[in-house]
One Martini backbone bead per residue (centre of mass of N, CA, C, O) as a GRO file, in nm:
protein
  338
    1MET     BB    1   1.572   0.183   1.767
    2ALA     BB    2   1.371  -0.075   1.768
    3LYS     BB    3   1.196  -0.245   2.012
    4LEU     BB    4   1.082  -0.489   2.193
    5ASN     BB    5   0.855  -0.356   2.411
    6SER     BB    6   0.891  -0.022   2.340
    7ARG     BB    7   0.561   0.050   2.281
    8ILE     BB    8   0.450   0.330   2.386
    9GLY     BB    9   0.162   0.503   2.418
   10ARG     BB   10  -0.021   0.599   2.157
   11ARG     BB   11   0.190   0.388   1.986
   12GLY     BB   12   0.172   0.130   2.114
   13PHE     BB   13   0.254  -0.188   2.215
   14LEU     BB   14   0.027  -0.397   2.089
   15ALA     BB   15  -0.209  -0.600   2.287
   16THR     BB   16  -0.417  -0.811   2.360
   17THR     BB   17  -0.652  -0.942   2.610
   18ALA     BB   18  -0.681  -1.209   2.514
   19ALA     BB   19  -0.641  -1.546   2.648
   20ALA     BB   20  -0.561  -1.697   2.432
   21ALA     BB   21  -0.363  -1.930   2.271
   22VAL     BB   22  -0.117  -2.011   2.079
   23LEU     BB   23  -0.040  -2.178   1.848
   24ALA     BB   24   0.045  -2.489   1.799
   25GLY     BB   25   0.337  -2.565   1.642
   26THR     BB   26   0.306  -2.552   1.311
   27LEU     BB   27   0.216  -2.483   1.008
   28GLY     BB   28   0.087  -2.794   0.967
   29ALA     BB   29  -0.105  -2.733   1.204
   30PRO     BB   30  -0.399  -2.717   1.319
   31ALA     BB   31  -0.665  -2.507   1.381
   32PHE     BB   32  -0.873  -2.329   1.608
   33ALA     BB   33  -1.137  -2.124   1.546
   34ALA     BB   34  -1.108  -1.976   1.843
   35GLU     BB   35  -0.807  -1.931   1.793
   36PRO     BB   36  -0.594  -1.701   1.786
   37ILE     BB   37  -0.315  -1.557   1.614
   38LYS     BB   38   0.001  -1.462   1.632
   39VAL     BB   39   0.065  -1.120   1.532
   40ALA     BB   40   0.308  -0.927   1.343
   41GLY     BB   41   0.449  -0.592   1.296
   42ILE     BB   42   0.679  -0.446   1.048
   43TYR     BB   43   0.796  -0.099   1.023
   44THR     BB   44   0.959   0.184   0.860
   45VAL     BB   45   0.715   0.348   0.953
   46PRO     BB   46   0.461   0.515   1.017
   47VAL     BB   47   0.130   0.407   1.049
   48GLU     BB   48   0.031   0.675   0.896
   49GLN     BB   49   0.131   0.580   0.655
   50GLN     BB   50  -0.026   0.492   0.376
   51TRP     BB   51   0.067   0.191   0.337
   52VAL     BB   52   0.071   0.085   0.623
   53SER     BB   53  -0.208   0.163   0.721
   54ARG     BB   54  -0.354  -0.069   0.573
   55ILE     BB   55  -0.219  -0.300   0.731
   56HIS     BB   56  -0.304  -0.197   1.028
   57LYS     BB   57  -0.606  -0.198   0.973
   58ALA     BB   58  -0.640  -0.510   0.908
   59ALA     BB   59  -0.528  -0.606   1.165
   60MET     BB   60  -0.741  -0.467   1.370
   61ALA     BB   61  -0.980  -0.608   1.263
   62ALA     BB   62  -0.881  -0.889   1.320
   63GLN     BB   63  -0.881  -0.848   1.603
   64THR     BB   64  -1.172  -0.756   1.662
   65ARG     BB   65  -1.268  -1.040   1.578
   66GLY     BB   66  -1.066  -1.271   1.692
   67ASP     BB   67  -0.809  -1.388   1.496
   68ILE     BB   68  -0.601  -1.203   1.649
   69GLU     BB   69  -0.280  -1.104   1.781
   70TYR     BB   70  -0.159  -0.779   1.805
   71VAL     BB   71   0.176  -0.651   1.695
   72TYR     BB   72   0.391  -0.359   1.676
   73SER     BB   73   0.651  -0.188   1.470
   74GLU     BB   74   0.785   0.112   1.416
   75ASN     BB   75   1.051   0.271   1.263
   76VAL     BB   76   1.240   0.060   1.122
   77SER     BB   77   1.517   0.013   1.031
   78ASN     BB   78   1.698  -0.171   0.802
   79THR     BB   79   1.936  -0.244   0.991
   80ASP     BB   80   1.692  -0.361   1.209
   81TYR     BB   81   1.495  -0.575   1.079
   82ALA     BB   82   1.627  -0.851   1.162
   83ARG     BB   83   1.623  -0.838   1.453
   84VAL     BB   84   1.304  -0.783   1.495
   85LEU     BB   85   1.228  -1.041   1.367
   86ARG     BB   86   1.362  -1.236   1.571
   87GLU     BB   87   1.208  -1.144   1.806
   88TYR     BB   88   0.927  -1.219   1.724
   89ALA     BB   89   1.005  -1.529   1.656
   90GLU     BB   90   1.079  -1.576   1.954
   91ALA     BB   91   0.782  -1.480   2.068
   92GLY     BB   92   0.566  -1.666   1.924
   93ASN     BB   93   0.489  -1.595   1.626
   94THR     BB   94   0.295  -1.712   1.346
   95LEU     BB   95   0.263  -1.416   1.205
   96ILE     BB   96   0.458  -1.215   0.982
   97ILE     BB   97   0.458  -0.854   0.904
   98GLY     BB   98   0.544  -0.639   0.610
   99GLU     BB   99   0.851  -0.453   0.480
  100VAL     BB  100   1.150  -0.538   0.262
  101PHE     BB  101   1.272  -0.347   0.047
  102GLY     BB  102   1.553  -0.274   0.228
  103ALA     BB  103   1.541  -0.610   0.352
  104GLU     BB  104   1.546  -0.891   0.192
  105GLN     BB  105   1.762  -1.081   0.252
  106GLU     BB  106   1.758  -1.065   0.568
  107ALA     BB  107   1.467  -1.179   0.580
  108ARG     BB  108   1.505  -1.455   0.450
  109GLU     BB  109   1.698  -1.560   0.660
  110VAL     BB  110   1.519  -1.551   0.903
  111ALA     BB  111   1.299  -1.733   0.786
  112ALA     BB  112   1.482  -1.999   0.748
  113ASP     BB  113   1.518  -2.020   1.080
  114TYR     BB  114   1.161  -2.011   1.079
  115PRO     BB  115   0.966  -2.264   0.940
  116GLU     BB  116   0.706  -2.229   1.136
  117ILE     BB  117   0.686  -1.935   1.023
  118ALA     BB  118   0.490  -1.685   0.897
  119PHE     BB  119   0.566  -1.468   0.593
  120LEU     BB  120   0.443  -1.149   0.507
  121MET     BB  121   0.579  -0.958   0.243
  122GLY     BB  122   0.677  -0.670   0.112
  123SER     BB  123   0.754  -0.683  -0.235
  124SER     BB  124   0.965  -0.678  -0.543
  125PHE     BB  125   0.956  -0.989  -0.522
  126LYS     BB  126   0.939  -1.322  -0.521
  127GLU     BB  127   0.864  -1.619  -0.468
  128ASP     BB  128   1.039  -1.919  -0.293
  129ALA     BB  129   1.034  -2.248  -0.273
  130ALA     BB  130   1.272  -2.286  -0.084
  131LEU     BB  131   1.072  -2.076   0.072
  132PRO     BB  132   0.778  -2.181   0.211
  133ASN     BB  133   0.737  -1.923   0.456
  134PHE     BB  134   0.748  -1.702   0.212
  135ALA     BB  135   0.555  -1.433   0.142
  136VAL     BB  136   0.406  -1.203  -0.099
  137PHE     BB  137   0.342  -0.853  -0.158
  138ASP     BB  138   0.143  -0.590  -0.304
  139ASN     BB  139  -0.009  -0.289  -0.454
  140TYR     BB  140  -0.233  -0.380  -0.694
  141ILE     BB  141  -0.398  -0.074  -0.774
  142GLN     BB  142  -0.423  -0.010  -1.093
  143ASP     BB  143  -0.715  -0.005  -1.146
  144ALA     BB  144  -0.790   0.240  -1.002
  145SER     BB  145  -0.554   0.436  -1.111
  146TYR     BB  146  -0.696   0.433  -1.375
  147LEU     BB  147  -0.962   0.579  -1.292
  148SER     BB  148  -0.835   0.829  -1.173
  149GLY     BB  149  -0.709   0.924  -1.445
  150ILE     BB  150  -0.973   0.991  -1.605
  151ILE     BB  151  -1.050   1.223  -1.404
  152ALA     BB  152  -0.781   1.384  -1.436
  153GLY     BB  153  -0.815   1.417  -1.753
  154ALA     BB  154  -1.076   1.603  -1.713
  155MET     BB  155  -1.006   1.827  -1.500
  156SER     BB  156  -0.758   1.917  -1.667
  157GLU     BB  157  -0.699   2.228  -1.821
  158SER     BB  158  -0.366   2.220  -1.906
  159GLY     BB  159  -0.243   1.942  -1.947
  160ASN     BB  160  -0.096   1.927  -1.653
  161ILE     BB  161   0.077   1.679  -1.472
  162GLY     BB  162   0.173   1.602  -1.139
  163MET     BB  163   0.432   1.377  -1.012
  164VAL     BB  164   0.479   1.228  -0.688
  165GLY     BB  165   0.715   1.013  -0.551
  166GLY     BB  166   0.934   0.834  -0.383
  167PHE     BB  167   1.018   0.566  -0.564
  168PRO     BB  168   1.119   0.367  -0.860
  169ILE     BB  169   0.930   0.120  -0.791
  170PRO     BB  170   0.703  -0.107  -0.885
  171GLU     BB  171   0.473  -0.009  -0.676
  172VAL     BB  172   0.492   0.283  -0.808
  173ASN     BB  173   0.498   0.270  -1.107
  174ARG     BB  174   0.231   0.112  -1.187
  175LEU     BB  175   0.049   0.338  -1.074
  176MET     BB  176   0.138   0.567  -1.263
  177HIS     BB  177   0.101   0.431  -1.549
  178ALA     BB  178  -0.220   0.386  -1.495
  179PHE     BB  179  -0.291   0.690  -1.468
  180MET     BB  180  -0.172   0.767  -1.730
  181ALA     BB  181  -0.359   0.593  -1.900
  182GLY     BB  182  -0.614   0.723  -1.823
  183ALA     BB  183  -0.564   1.010  -1.882
  184LYS     BB  184  -0.512   0.956  -2.191
  185GLU     BB  185  -0.793   0.848  -2.269
  186MET     BB  186  -0.921   1.128  -2.234
  187ASN     BB  187  -0.621   1.277  -2.295
  188PRO     BB  188  -0.385   1.240  -2.540
  189ASP     BB  189  -0.213   1.518  -2.491
  190ILE     BB  190  -0.105   1.489  -2.213
  191LYS     BB  191   0.107   1.588  -1.944
  192PHE     BB  192   0.410   1.497  -1.768
  193GLN     BB  193   0.535   1.522  -1.418
  194VAL     BB  194   0.824   1.332  -1.286
  195SER     BB  195   0.889   1.263  -0.930
  196PHE     BB  196   1.149   1.172  -0.695
  197ILE     BB  197   1.238   1.201  -0.333
  198GLY     BB  198   1.379   0.958  -0.174
  199SER     BB  199   1.103   0.893   0.005
  200TRP     BB  200   0.833   0.784   0.214
  201PHE     BB  201   0.881   1.023   0.449
  202ASP     BB  202   0.860   1.369   0.309
  203PRO     BB  203   0.659   1.611   0.296
  204PRO     BB  204   0.838   1.884   0.240
  205LYS     BB  205   0.956   1.767  -0.021
  206ALA     BB  206   0.694   1.706  -0.169
  207LYS     BB  207   0.591   1.993  -0.160
  208GLU     BB  208   0.826   2.137  -0.324
  209THR     BB  209   0.814   1.966  -0.583
  210ALA     BB  210   0.500   2.049  -0.640
  211PHE     BB  211   0.549   2.352  -0.665
  212ALA     BB  212   0.722   2.341  -0.916
  213MET     BB  213   0.492   2.199  -1.101
  214ILE     BB  214   0.310   2.440  -1.081
  215GLU     BB  215   0.512   2.654  -1.200
  216ASN     BB  216   0.511   2.434  -1.470
  217GLY     BB  217   0.163   2.396  -1.507
  218ALA     BB  218   0.020   2.240  -1.294
  219ASP     BB  219  -0.341   2.131  -1.230
  220MET     BB  220  -0.254   1.843  -1.145
  221LEU     BB  221  -0.195   1.596  -0.867
  222TYR     BB  222  -0.004   1.316  -0.783
  223ALA     BB  223  -0.035   1.164  -0.446
  224GLU     BB  224   0.188   0.939  -0.352
  225ARG     BB  225   0.267   1.173  -0.120
  226PHE     BB  226   0.301   1.342   0.135
  227GLY     BB  227   0.254   1.702   0.062
  228VAL     BB  228   0.096   1.749  -0.202
  229SER     BB  229  -0.189   1.844  -0.121
  230ASP     BB  230  -0.074   2.097   0.021
  231ALA     BB  231   0.010   2.243  -0.226
  232ALA     BB  232  -0.247   2.238  -0.376
  233LYS     BB  233  -0.413   2.396  -0.171
  234GLU     BB  234  -0.236   2.661  -0.164
  235LYS     BB  235  -0.253   2.682  -0.516
  236GLY     BB  236  -0.547   2.593  -0.615
  237VAL     BB  237  -0.526   2.280  -0.693
  238LEU     BB  238  -0.547   1.962  -0.779
  239ALA     BB  239  -0.603   1.615  -0.665
  240ILE     BB  240  -0.478   1.269  -0.626
  241GLY     BB  241  -0.499   0.998  -0.457
  242ASN     BB  242  -0.332   0.734  -0.255
  243VAL     BB  243  -0.461   0.453  -0.082
  244ILE     BB  244  -0.609   0.695   0.032
  245ASP     BB  245  -0.853   0.895   0.194
  246THR     BB  246  -0.839   1.282   0.185
  247GLN     BB  247  -1.087   1.463   0.156
  248ALA     BB  248  -1.148   1.557   0.449
  249GLU     BB  249  -0.880   1.736   0.439
  250TYR     BB  250  -0.936   1.804   0.094
  251PRO     BB  251  -1.230   1.903  -0.007
  252GLU     BB  252  -1.087   2.126  -0.243
  253THR     BB  253  -0.868   1.895  -0.391
  254VAL     BB  254  -0.962   1.599  -0.363
  255VAL     BB  255  -1.129   1.405  -0.598
  256ALA     BB  256  -0.960   1.129  -0.615
  257SER     BB  257  -0.907   0.776  -0.504
  258ALA     BB  258  -0.691   0.496  -0.460
  259ILE     BB  259  -0.788   0.217  -0.284
  260TRP     BB  260  -0.638   0.026  -0.036
  261ASN     BB  261  -0.720  -0.324   0.050
  262PHE     BB  262  -0.567  -0.553   0.292
  263GLU     BB  263  -0.772  -0.778   0.374
  264PRO     BB  264  -0.767  -0.998   0.169
  265THR     BB  265  -0.465  -1.068   0.214
  266LEU     BB  266  -0.483  -1.128   0.532
  267ASP     BB  267  -0.715  -1.328   0.537
  268LYS     BB  268  -0.580  -1.532   0.377
  269ALA     BB  269  -0.332  -1.591   0.554
  270ILE     BB  270  -0.506  -1.674   0.821
  271ALA     BB  271  -0.632  -1.913   0.675
  272GLU     BB  272  -0.380  -2.061   0.603
  273VAL     BB  273  -0.261  -2.095   0.887
  274GLN     BB  274  -0.512  -2.229   1.023
  275ALA     BB  275  -0.504  -2.480   0.805
  276GLY     BB  276  -0.172  -2.532   0.719
  277THR     BB  277  -0.130  -2.395   0.406
  278PHE     BB  278   0.105  -2.232   0.412
  279MET     BB  279   0.278  -2.057   0.144
  280ALA     BB  280   0.471  -1.999  -0.105
  281ALA     BB  281   0.356  -1.662  -0.249
  282ASP     BB  282   0.157  -1.425  -0.449
  283TYR     BB  283  -0.075  -1.192  -0.295
  284GLY     BB  284  -0.127  -0.956  -0.506
  285VAL     BB  285  -0.399  -1.031  -0.633
  286TYR     BB  286  -0.585  -0.925  -0.367
  287SER     BB  287  -0.559  -0.616  -0.485
  288PHE     BB  288  -0.755  -0.637  -0.678
  289MET     BB  289  -1.060  -0.551  -0.759
  290LYS     BB  290  -1.199  -0.836  -0.799
  291GLU     BB  291  -1.115  -0.892  -0.473
  292GLY     BB  292  -1.124  -0.596  -0.300
  293GLY     BB  293  -0.822  -0.434  -0.317
  294THR     BB  294  -0.976  -0.211  -0.492
  295VAL     BB  295  -1.094   0.137  -0.495
  296LEU     BB  296  -1.292   0.396  -0.570
  297ALA     BB  297  -1.350   0.691  -0.436
  298PRO     BB  298  -1.555   0.882  -0.349
  299LEU     BB  299  -1.643   1.207  -0.459
  300GLY     BB  300  -1.817   1.385  -0.291
  301THR     BB  301  -1.749   1.700  -0.318
  302PHE     BB  302  -1.709   1.603  -0.652
  303ASP     BB  303  -2.009   1.592  -0.691
  304GLY     BB  304  -2.099   1.716  -1.022
  305LYS     BB  305  -1.786   1.820  -1.132
  306VAL     BB  306  -1.759   1.564  -1.321
  307PRO     BB  307  -1.766   1.473  -1.617
  308GLN     BB  308  -1.967   1.261  -1.770
  309ALA     BB  309  -1.767   1.127  -1.959
  310ALA     BB  310  -1.587   1.021  -1.739
  311LEU     BB  311  -1.800   0.855  -1.582
  312ASP     BB  312  -1.869   0.659  -1.803
  313LEU     BB  313  -1.579   0.550  -1.835
  314VAL     BB  314  -1.552   0.439  -1.555
  315ASN     BB  315  -1.793   0.245  -1.551
  316LYS     BB  316  -1.713   0.079  -1.794
  317ARG     BB  317  -1.424  -0.019  -1.684
  318GLN     BB  318  -1.505  -0.139  -1.432
  319ALA     BB  319  -1.676  -0.363  -1.530
  320GLU     BB  320  -1.458  -0.482  -1.719
  321ILE     BB  321  -1.270  -0.563  -1.490
  322MET     BB  322  -1.466  -0.735  -1.333
  323SER     BB  323  -1.502  -0.936  -1.596
  324GLY     BB  324  -1.226  -0.932  -1.775
  325ASP     BB  325  -1.238  -0.736  -2.039
  326PHE     BB  326  -1.046  -0.563  -1.877
  327VAL     BB  327  -0.674  -0.487  -1.859
  328VAL     BB  328  -0.452  -0.337  -1.657
  329GLU     BB  329  -0.149  -0.245  -1.695
  330ILE     BB  330   0.166  -0.387  -1.595
  331ASN     BB  331   0.400  -0.138  -1.515
  332ASP     BB  332   0.757  -0.121  -1.365
  333SER     BB  333   0.863   0.094  -1.493
  334GLU     BB  334   1.017   0.395  -1.513
  335PRO     BB  335   0.880   0.703  -1.524
  336THR     BB  336   0.841   0.986  -1.735
  337SER     BB  337   0.849   1.257  -1.866
  338SER     BB  338   0.697   1.429  -2.141
   0.00000   0.00000   0.00000
């Protein structure tokens, strides 16, 4: 069970040394530009985990700029989440960020008790006008996922792609569907093996699942979870990354990755809190490519190895996405194997 003020050591309970005071008053009070706001992050997994690492990275950047004072707790269980939320609220934080996929109702109940505090939470559900201080977000990075699928479809020689996910929830499903659509545009006959491991952080299980897919003919893997690229590396097949770029760790394995940039989402929330205009809203739009919320990672070690036809299609579709002439479908239904 994670406790407030219990984060010590390498992953310590971070606090800035800035002496500026936290904003006084309520969400409706105007902020002074030079005054950082007090922000707390609550995460159910380690901050090294792909998804949470992007939130943490954006918060650290905002702290470095002097916009916020940032503290966080990681590995908070779903059953303990409401308690930690309440402790951070009582500690005077102005904005609380996190992910409440497994503690949705409890988190909203806490937010209702602290109407003067802004809550920005990763959620599969939408905002509720009756709870005006609770905004939601999700990693809508389907644009880059689609582009990475085009590359995967061109690089798979067997026409068999294995996809390993955590849970079949909307924020995972939509990325898989976008990836599959991109791969099919490059190769209409491509087949997919789809499996979910029932965990957000279980690299050994993800690795074993990927091994089974490789044995069943997959020569390309969609690495939605940690552990998949390890299997690809050991078996000499290729992989596509998700949310973060791990090519440096797998230079001969990870061809491309759909990157999530949380900065546009967090920076928007900070600005709204500072202006006293934070309200219930869906911040998911700030993950779209045209908002800077997602990009396709550089090819790096695979530069010159991806067929030109695929690169041409990626460039064409990317330009169309940015202009609005092409819209990647958002499909939140559970994907299945071909």
